[in-house]
Amino acid sequence: MSAEKRDIPVEELTEKQAKSELKILATKIAFHDAAYYQDDAPTVTDAEYDALRQRNDAIEARFPKLKRADSPSKKVGSTPARGFTKIQHGVPMLSLDNAFSDWDVQYFEERIRAFLKLPEENIDVTCEPKIDGLSFSARYENGRLVVAATRGDGAEGEDITANIRTIKELPDFIMGDVPKVIEIRGEVYMTKQDFAKLNTAQEKKGGKIFANPRNAASGSLRQLDPNITAERPLKAFTYAWGDVKGMEWKTQWDFLQTLKEWGFPINPRTKLCKSLEEMLTEYRKLGEDRASLPYDIDGMVYKVNRIDLQRRLGFVSRAPRWATAHKYSAEKAETQITAIDIQVGRTGTLTPVARLKPVNVGGVVVSNATLHNEDEIIRKDIREHDTVIIQRAGDVIPQVLEVVLAKRPKDSKPYKFPKKCPDCGSQAVREDGEVAWRCTGGLFCTAQAVERLKHFASRNAFDIEGMGEKNIEAFFTDKLIESPADLFTLEKRGGRAKLSEREGWAEKSIDNLFAAIDQRRTISLERLIYALGIRQVGQATARLLAHAYGSFDAWRVAMIAAKDRESDAWKELNSIEQIGESMADDLVGFFAEKHNRKILDALAEELTIEDFVRPDTAVSPIGGKTVVFTGTLEAMSRGEAKAKAQSLGAKVAGSVSKKTDLVVAGPGAGSKLKEAEALGVKVITEAEYLKLING
Ligand code: IVH
């Protein structure tokens, strides 16, 4: 989707082009967020999605003034699976931004220089192969392995201590000079050879066949029975630390050497590079050897070597500014489309899907590909029975790259996008400026109702164990559960007896289901908001709303009041950063529907909804304050100043108003300084500010 635009380097964009592109990017990314978080049906690969975000960030960095109120918000990972004890990471496990071209890498480097105000100096960077495995964090206290966890949602993962202990390469004890506490992080993987052997053995036993080494490693590590893990040939590379007490390193390189001395496996292809050219050379060399490496890699990770610089660079919501992953391209294959089906999403979006003759793409058998939307089908002129090239990257649904016209059947006809919902028969509409056709059946469309329920019970929402997609479909068909509150009243309504009449529901599984439901009667406000499946409201937005309104009652009252566009409630909703008018419209629209309010109230009756807990910023001298920077800053760039202030719990505003608590003014400050003086807002110098926050 982004290919045509990515051709213009960001450096060459005019302000006008940048403005219009940011608008398009915001719409596209919001669309993909909705498809991913709300419809559970992403229509682009991770790589494409990341490319859009990357482009957006790059344009915003060049034209900070053009940053939109609805600029794409944070992306969040997945929550831990069931069955494992959850472990809180001492320090969150974050992800990496991606680079797809030399340009992107150059941009990564330039951005670092600009942020640090170091235009000339050499910035050393480590180059580490990006292992396509499963990340883990292992906590050692006084040298002894005490607990290990998967990444999970970054804040908490699954307890895999017993399983990690079965990996011979990872020491149970570290000897010599060891810190009091250290979380060692790395990647668990399976070699290509061991993967092939495992699958042959599984086939003989009639066991599960794994799609690729990564899935095999993941399936083996996330075993509730560590004896099974012990039988599987897992290996690991280590490359980072999380929490650490009692030891420091000057550089990432030094840290890797320490890991080696302690007996941890570090990747032998890791290099220290002094320039962009050296980095790109390493990337290409590794790319050439990729197929012959014993394990799968999907890129090269670049990290700023000096830890003091890493600290200053810090993080942008989901990823560090000091590192990026330079990806290798995805894998492709040729196959035939047997049919084009339409899937109905939770919000009525009709998504076309190509059913394919199963084909192996880089070790994964693929039988479906997304066709995104009508425009995509027209643009690529994709038809039923066409032979196509498909591409797979990461875990999302593969997509069709192009049609092999030479192999098109003679009687082939262009595909006609249906104008009616395939489920309920209602009229489909495509609104101005939208790419998707939508079923207008609303509450009448059972496909939407079922999708909404699936979303409601899904992992990132209510996470009800035993309420998978199949059960929801079956319970819906039999009218046991038609709306969310029904889940919580099922037992009262004689659910036990009804379930016991069903095949496969022994007393134990019924007990388990009701226990799982009861466990979720207490829910955080943000999860509840996300679970409702309101259009455009993904996890990140749900969190923003929970943060802004604090409690369920406050949120509910405000959303109803916001129906009046003159109201303060409407203004307040629109003033939340990253909530644009169209999102606000969808929220208000949801509450304007009487049926929705009824469902919500019935649900609230059954639940204890926890207020949003604000991150603890009370200890910070600027926590909760609104700060404005003006004039020239000398010790740091504007970007660094802003990021630091936000990390200390402050809100950074672009203009001075009555709500401003503090103005930090450098040389050359003009109108904002005057404004502050006129309003009696406290003004301090950069030096005073640094003293304030540092001590
Ligand atoms: S550093 C804050 N280094 O890639 C920095 N990650 O796409 C966090 N990965 O979640 C990661 N090799 O699972 C780092 N040498 C390496 C890596 C690596 C593979 C994985 C890791 C991470 C993912 C991000």
Short mmCIF file of C-alpha atoms in Angstrom, two decimals, residues 238-479:
data_model
loop_
_atom_site.label_atom_id
_atom_site.label_comp_id
_atom_site.label_asym_id
_atom_site.label_seq_id
_atom_site.Cartn_x
_atom_site.Cartn_y
_atom_site.Cartn_z
CA THR A 238 21.98 -13.58 24.81
CA TYR A 239 22.31 -9.90 23.99
CA ALA A 240 20.77 -7.56 26.57
CA TRP A 241 20.04 -6.92 30.20
CA GLY A 242 16.91 -5.69 31.94
CA ASP A 243 17.01 -4.99 35.64
CA VAL A 244 20.54 -4.82 37.06
CA LYS A 245 21.80 -3.92 40.52
CA GLY A 246 25.44 -3.63 41.44
CA MET A 247 27.22 -3.55 38.10
CA GLU A 248 27.60 -1.21 35.15
CA TRP A 249 29.08 -1.31 31.69
CA LYS A 250 30.37 1.49 29.53
CA THR A 251 29.42 -0.12 26.24
CA GLN A 252 27.20 -2.82 24.78
CA TRP A 253 30.37 -4.45 23.45
CA ASP A 254 31.85 -4.67 26.97
CA PHE A 255 28.61 -6.14 28.20
CA LEU A 256 28.69 -8.83 25.49
CA GLN A 257 32.25 -9.72 26.55
CA THR A 258 31.09 -10.08 30.15
CA LEU A 259 28.28 -12.37 29.00
CA LYS A 260 30.86 -14.48 27.23
CA GLU A 261 33.08 -14.65 30.32
CA TRP A 262 30.11 -15.72 32.40
CA GLY A 263 29.49 -18.54 29.96
CA PHE A 264 26.47 -17.19 28.09
CA PRO A 265 26.23 -17.84 24.35
CA ILE A 266 26.66 -14.67 22.30
CA ASN A 267 26.30 -14.58 18.55
CA PRO A 268 29.69 -15.06 16.85
CA ARG A 269 28.69 -12.80 13.95
CA THR A 270 28.38 -9.75 16.21
CA LYS A 271 30.56 -6.84 15.05
CA LEU A 272 31.46 -3.40 16.28
CA CYS A 273 31.17 -0.81 13.49
CA LYS A 274 32.44 2.75 13.33
CA SER A 275 30.45 4.12 10.42
CA LEU A 276 27.29 3.74 8.42
CA GLU A 277 29.29 2.17 5.57
CA GLU A 278 30.68 -0.49 7.88
CA MET A 279 27.20 -1.25 9.21
CA LEU A 280 25.74 -1.66 5.74
CA THR A 281 28.65 -3.86 4.67
CA GLU A 282 28.05 -6.17 7.64
CA TYR A 283 24.35 -6.25 6.83
CA ARG A 284 25.06 -7.32 3.25
CA LYS A 285 27.66 -9.91 4.26
CA LEU A 286 25.26 -11.47 6.72
CA GLY A 287 22.51 -11.38 4.07
CA GLU A 288 24.69 -13.35 1.68
CA ASP A 289 25.31 -16.00 4.33
CA ARG A 290 21.73 -16.04 5.58
CA ALA A 291 20.66 -19.25 3.86
CA SER A 292 23.73 -21.16 5.02
CA LEU A 293 23.54 -20.08 8.69
CA PRO A 294 22.41 -22.95 10.94
CA TYR A 295 19.52 -20.84 12.32
CA ASP A 296 16.90 -18.43 10.92
CA ILE A 297 17.54 -14.72 11.11
CA ASP A 298 15.29 -11.95 9.88
CA GLY A 299 17.56 -8.94 10.11
CA MET A 300 20.51 -7.19 11.69
CA VAL A 301 20.10 -5.27 14.95
CA TYR A 302 22.11 -2.05 15.27
CA LYS A 303 22.69 -0.68 18.76
CA VAL A 304 24.48 2.49 19.83
CA ASN A 305 27.51 1.08 21.63
CA ARG A 306 27.97 3.66 24.42
CA ILE A 307 25.57 3.08 27.30
CA ASP A 308 25.67 6.73 28.40
CA LEU A 309 24.43 7.71 24.95
CA GLN A 310 21.78 4.98 25.07
CA ARG A 311 20.52 6.44 28.34
CA ARG A 312 20.26 9.91 26.87
CA LEU A 313 18.51 8.63 23.78
CA GLY A 314 15.93 6.71 25.78
CA PHE A 315 12.73 5.24 24.35
CA VAL A 316 9.80 6.24 22.23
CA SER A 317 6.79 4.34 23.58
CA ARG A 318 7.51 0.91 22.16
CA ALA A 319 11.14 0.93 21.13
CA PRO A 320 14.52 2.42 22.03
CA ARG A 321 15.82 5.36 19.99
CA TRP A 322 19.28 3.83 20.27
CA ALA A 323 18.57 0.64 18.36
CA THR A 324 16.86 -0.52 15.21
CA ALA A 325 16.36 -3.76 13.29
CA HIS A 326 17.44 -3.70 9.64
CA LYS A 327 15.19 -6.35 8.10
CA TYR A 328 15.82 -8.77 5.26
CA SER A 329 13.04 -9.13 2.75
CA ALA A 330 10.16 -11.52 3.13
CA GLU A 331 9.69 -14.85 1.41
CA LYS A 332 7.64 -15.43 -1.71
CA ALA A 333 5.94 -18.30 -3.56
CA GLU A 334 3.64 -18.96 -6.50
CA THR A 335 0.21 -20.60 -6.17
CA GLN A 336 -3.37 -20.44 -7.42
CA ILE A 337 -6.45 -18.71 -6.00
CA THR A 338 -9.28 -21.22 -5.73
CA ALA A 339 -11.89 -18.71 -4.52
CA ILE A 340 -12.32 -15.22 -3.11
CA ASP A 341 -14.37 -15.10 0.11
CA ILE A 342 -15.63 -12.15 2.11
CA GLN A 343 -15.13 -12.08 5.87
CA VAL A 344 -17.35 -9.93 8.06
CA GLY A 345 -15.49 -8.19 10.86
CA ARG A 346 -16.78 -7.10 14.23
CA THR A 347 -17.53 -3.59 13.07
CA GLY A 348 -19.03 -4.78 9.79
CA THR A 349 -15.94 -4.35 7.65
CA LEU A 350 -16.03 -6.69 4.69
CA THR A 351 -12.56 -8.08 4.04
CA PRO A 352 -11.85 -10.10 0.92
CA VAL A 353 -9.71 -13.20 1.44
CA ALA A 354 -8.10 -15.35 -1.26
CA ARG A 355 -8.37 -19.09 -0.67
CA LEU A 356 -5.23 -20.66 -2.08
CA LYS A 357 -3.97 -24.02 -3.17
CA PRO A 358 -1.76 -24.77 -0.15
CA VAL A 359 1.84 -23.80 -0.80
CA ASN A 360 5.02 -23.84 1.25
CA VAL A 361 6.48 -20.37 1.73
CA GLY A 362 9.83 -20.51 3.47
CA GLY A 363 8.78 -23.45 5.62
CA VAL A 364 5.20 -22.35 6.35
CA VAL A 365 2.19 -23.85 4.61
CA VAL A 366 -0.06 -21.05 3.43
CA SER A 367 -3.66 -21.49 2.26
CA ASN A 368 -5.18 -18.01 2.70
CA ALA A 369 -4.04 -14.55 1.73
CA THR A 370 -5.63 -11.23 2.49
CA LEU A 371 -6.75 -9.08 -0.40
CA HIS A 372 -7.15 -5.99 1.82
CA ASN A 373 -10.09 -4.25 0.13
CA GLU A 374 -11.85 -3.56 -3.14
CA ASP A 375 -9.29 -1.03 -4.38
CA GLU A 376 -6.46 -3.48 -3.88
CA ILE A 377 -8.30 -6.11 -5.92
CA ILE A 378 -8.95 -3.59 -8.70
CA ARG A 379 -5.43 -2.18 -8.62
CA LYS A 380 -3.83 -5.60 -8.95
CA ASP A 381 -6.74 -6.97 -11.02
CA ILE A 382 -6.90 -10.12 -8.89
CA ARG A 383 -9.44 -12.72 -10.03
CA GLU A 384 -10.63 -16.13 -8.91
CA HIS A 385 -8.49 -18.93 -10.41
CA ASP A 386 -5.56 -16.58 -11.07
CA THR A 387 -2.04 -17.79 -10.46
CA VAL A 388 -0.42 -15.35 -8.06
CA ILE A 389 2.82 -14.58 -6.27
CA ILE A 390 2.25 -14.43 -2.54
CA GLN A 391 4.49 -13.06 0.15
CA ARG A 392 4.74 -13.96 3.79
CA ALA A 393 6.51 -11.94 6.43
CA GLY A 394 6.21 -12.56 10.12
CA ASP A 395 3.06 -13.97 11.63
CA VAL A 396 0.36 -11.98 9.85
CA ILE A 397 -1.79 -13.28 7.01
CA PRO A 398 0.20 -13.51 3.78
CA GLN A 399 -0.67 -11.22 0.93
CA VAL A 400 -0.87 -11.33 -2.84
CA LEU A 401 1.97 -9.41 -4.48
CA GLU A 402 0.99 -9.80 -8.13
CA VAL A 403 -0.89 -11.87 -10.66
CA VAL A 404 1.01 -14.06 -13.13
CA LEU A 405 -0.94 -12.88 -16.17
CA ALA A 406 0.60 -15.45 -18.50
CA LYS A 407 -1.16 -18.16 -16.49
CA ARG A 408 -4.60 -16.48 -16.36
CA PRO A 409 -7.42 -18.81 -17.56
CA LYS A 410 -9.01 -17.69 -20.86
CA ASP A 411 -12.53 -17.45 -19.48
CA SER A 412 -11.43 -15.35 -16.49
CA LYS A 413 -13.66 -12.43 -15.42
CA PRO A 414 -12.85 -9.45 -13.20
CA TYR A 415 -13.89 -9.97 -9.59
CA LYS A 416 -17.05 -8.14 -8.56
CA PHE A 417 -17.01 -6.98 -4.97
CA PRO A 418 -20.36 -7.92 -3.37
CA LYS A 419 -22.68 -5.07 -2.49
CA LYS A 420 -24.46 -7.10 0.16
CA CYS A 421 -23.26 -8.65 3.42
CA PRO A 422 -22.65 -12.36 2.75
CA ASP A 423 -23.92 -13.14 6.24
CA CYS A 424 -27.09 -11.13 6.83
CA GLY A 425 -27.81 -9.91 3.31
CA SER A 426 -27.92 -6.24 4.39
CA GLN A 427 -26.80 -3.55 2.03
CA ALA A 428 -23.04 -2.84 2.10
CA VAL A 429 -21.83 0.75 1.94
CA ARG A 430 -18.54 2.37 1.24
CA GLU A 431 -18.33 5.85 2.67
CA ASP A 432 -16.42 8.71 1.08
CA GLY A 433 -12.75 8.55 1.84
CA GLU A 434 -12.93 4.99 3.17
CA VAL A 435 -11.35 1.96 1.59
CA ALA A 436 -13.61 -0.61 3.18
CA TRP A 437 -17.11 -1.73 2.38
CA ARG A 438 -19.16 -2.14 5.51
CA CYS A 439 -22.25 -4.18 6.27
CA THR A 440 -25.10 -1.91 7.43
CA GLY A 441 -26.81 -4.74 9.27
CA GLY A 442 -25.43 -3.48 12.61
CA LEU A 443 -27.08 -5.22 15.52
CA PHE A 444 -29.10 -7.36 13.14
CA CYS A 445 -26.02 -8.93 11.53
CA THR A 446 -25.19 -12.12 13.39
CA ALA A 447 -21.70 -12.34 11.91
CA GLN A 448 -20.87 -9.01 13.54
CA ALA A 449 -22.44 -10.06 16.83
CA VAL A 450 -20.38 -13.23 16.95
CA GLU A 451 -17.20 -11.38 16.02
CA ARG A 452 -17.89 -8.84 18.78
CA LEU A 453 -18.28 -11.62 21.32
CA LYS A 454 -15.07 -13.28 20.16
CA HIS A 455 -13.28 -10.00 20.57
CA PHE A 456 -14.84 -9.48 23.99
CA ALA A 457 -13.53 -12.79 25.32
CA SER A 458 -10.19 -12.60 23.51
CA ARG A 459 -6.76 -12.47 25.08
CA ASN A 460 -6.20 -8.75 25.19
CA ALA A 461 -9.78 -8.11 26.29
CA PHE A 462 -11.52 -10.25 28.96
CA ASP A 463 -9.20 -13.18 28.32
CA ILE A 464 -11.69 -15.85 29.32
CA GLU A 465 -10.08 -19.24 29.30
CA GLY A 466 -12.24 -21.84 27.62
CA MET A 467 -14.18 -19.23 25.67
CA GLY A 468 -12.42 -19.69 22.37
CA GLU A 469 -13.86 -18.83 18.98
CA LYS A 470 -15.45 -22.26 18.43
CA ASN A 471 -17.31 -22.24 21.74
CA ILE A 472 -18.55 -18.71 21.21
CA GLU A 473 -19.93 -19.63 17.80
CA ALA A 474 -21.64 -22.71 19.22
CA PHE A 475 -23.05 -20.89 22.28
CA PHE A 476 -24.29 -18.07 20.08
CA THR A 477 -26.05 -20.43 17.68
CA ASP A 478 -27.79 -22.11 20.60
CA LYS A 479 -28.70 -18.75 22.12
#
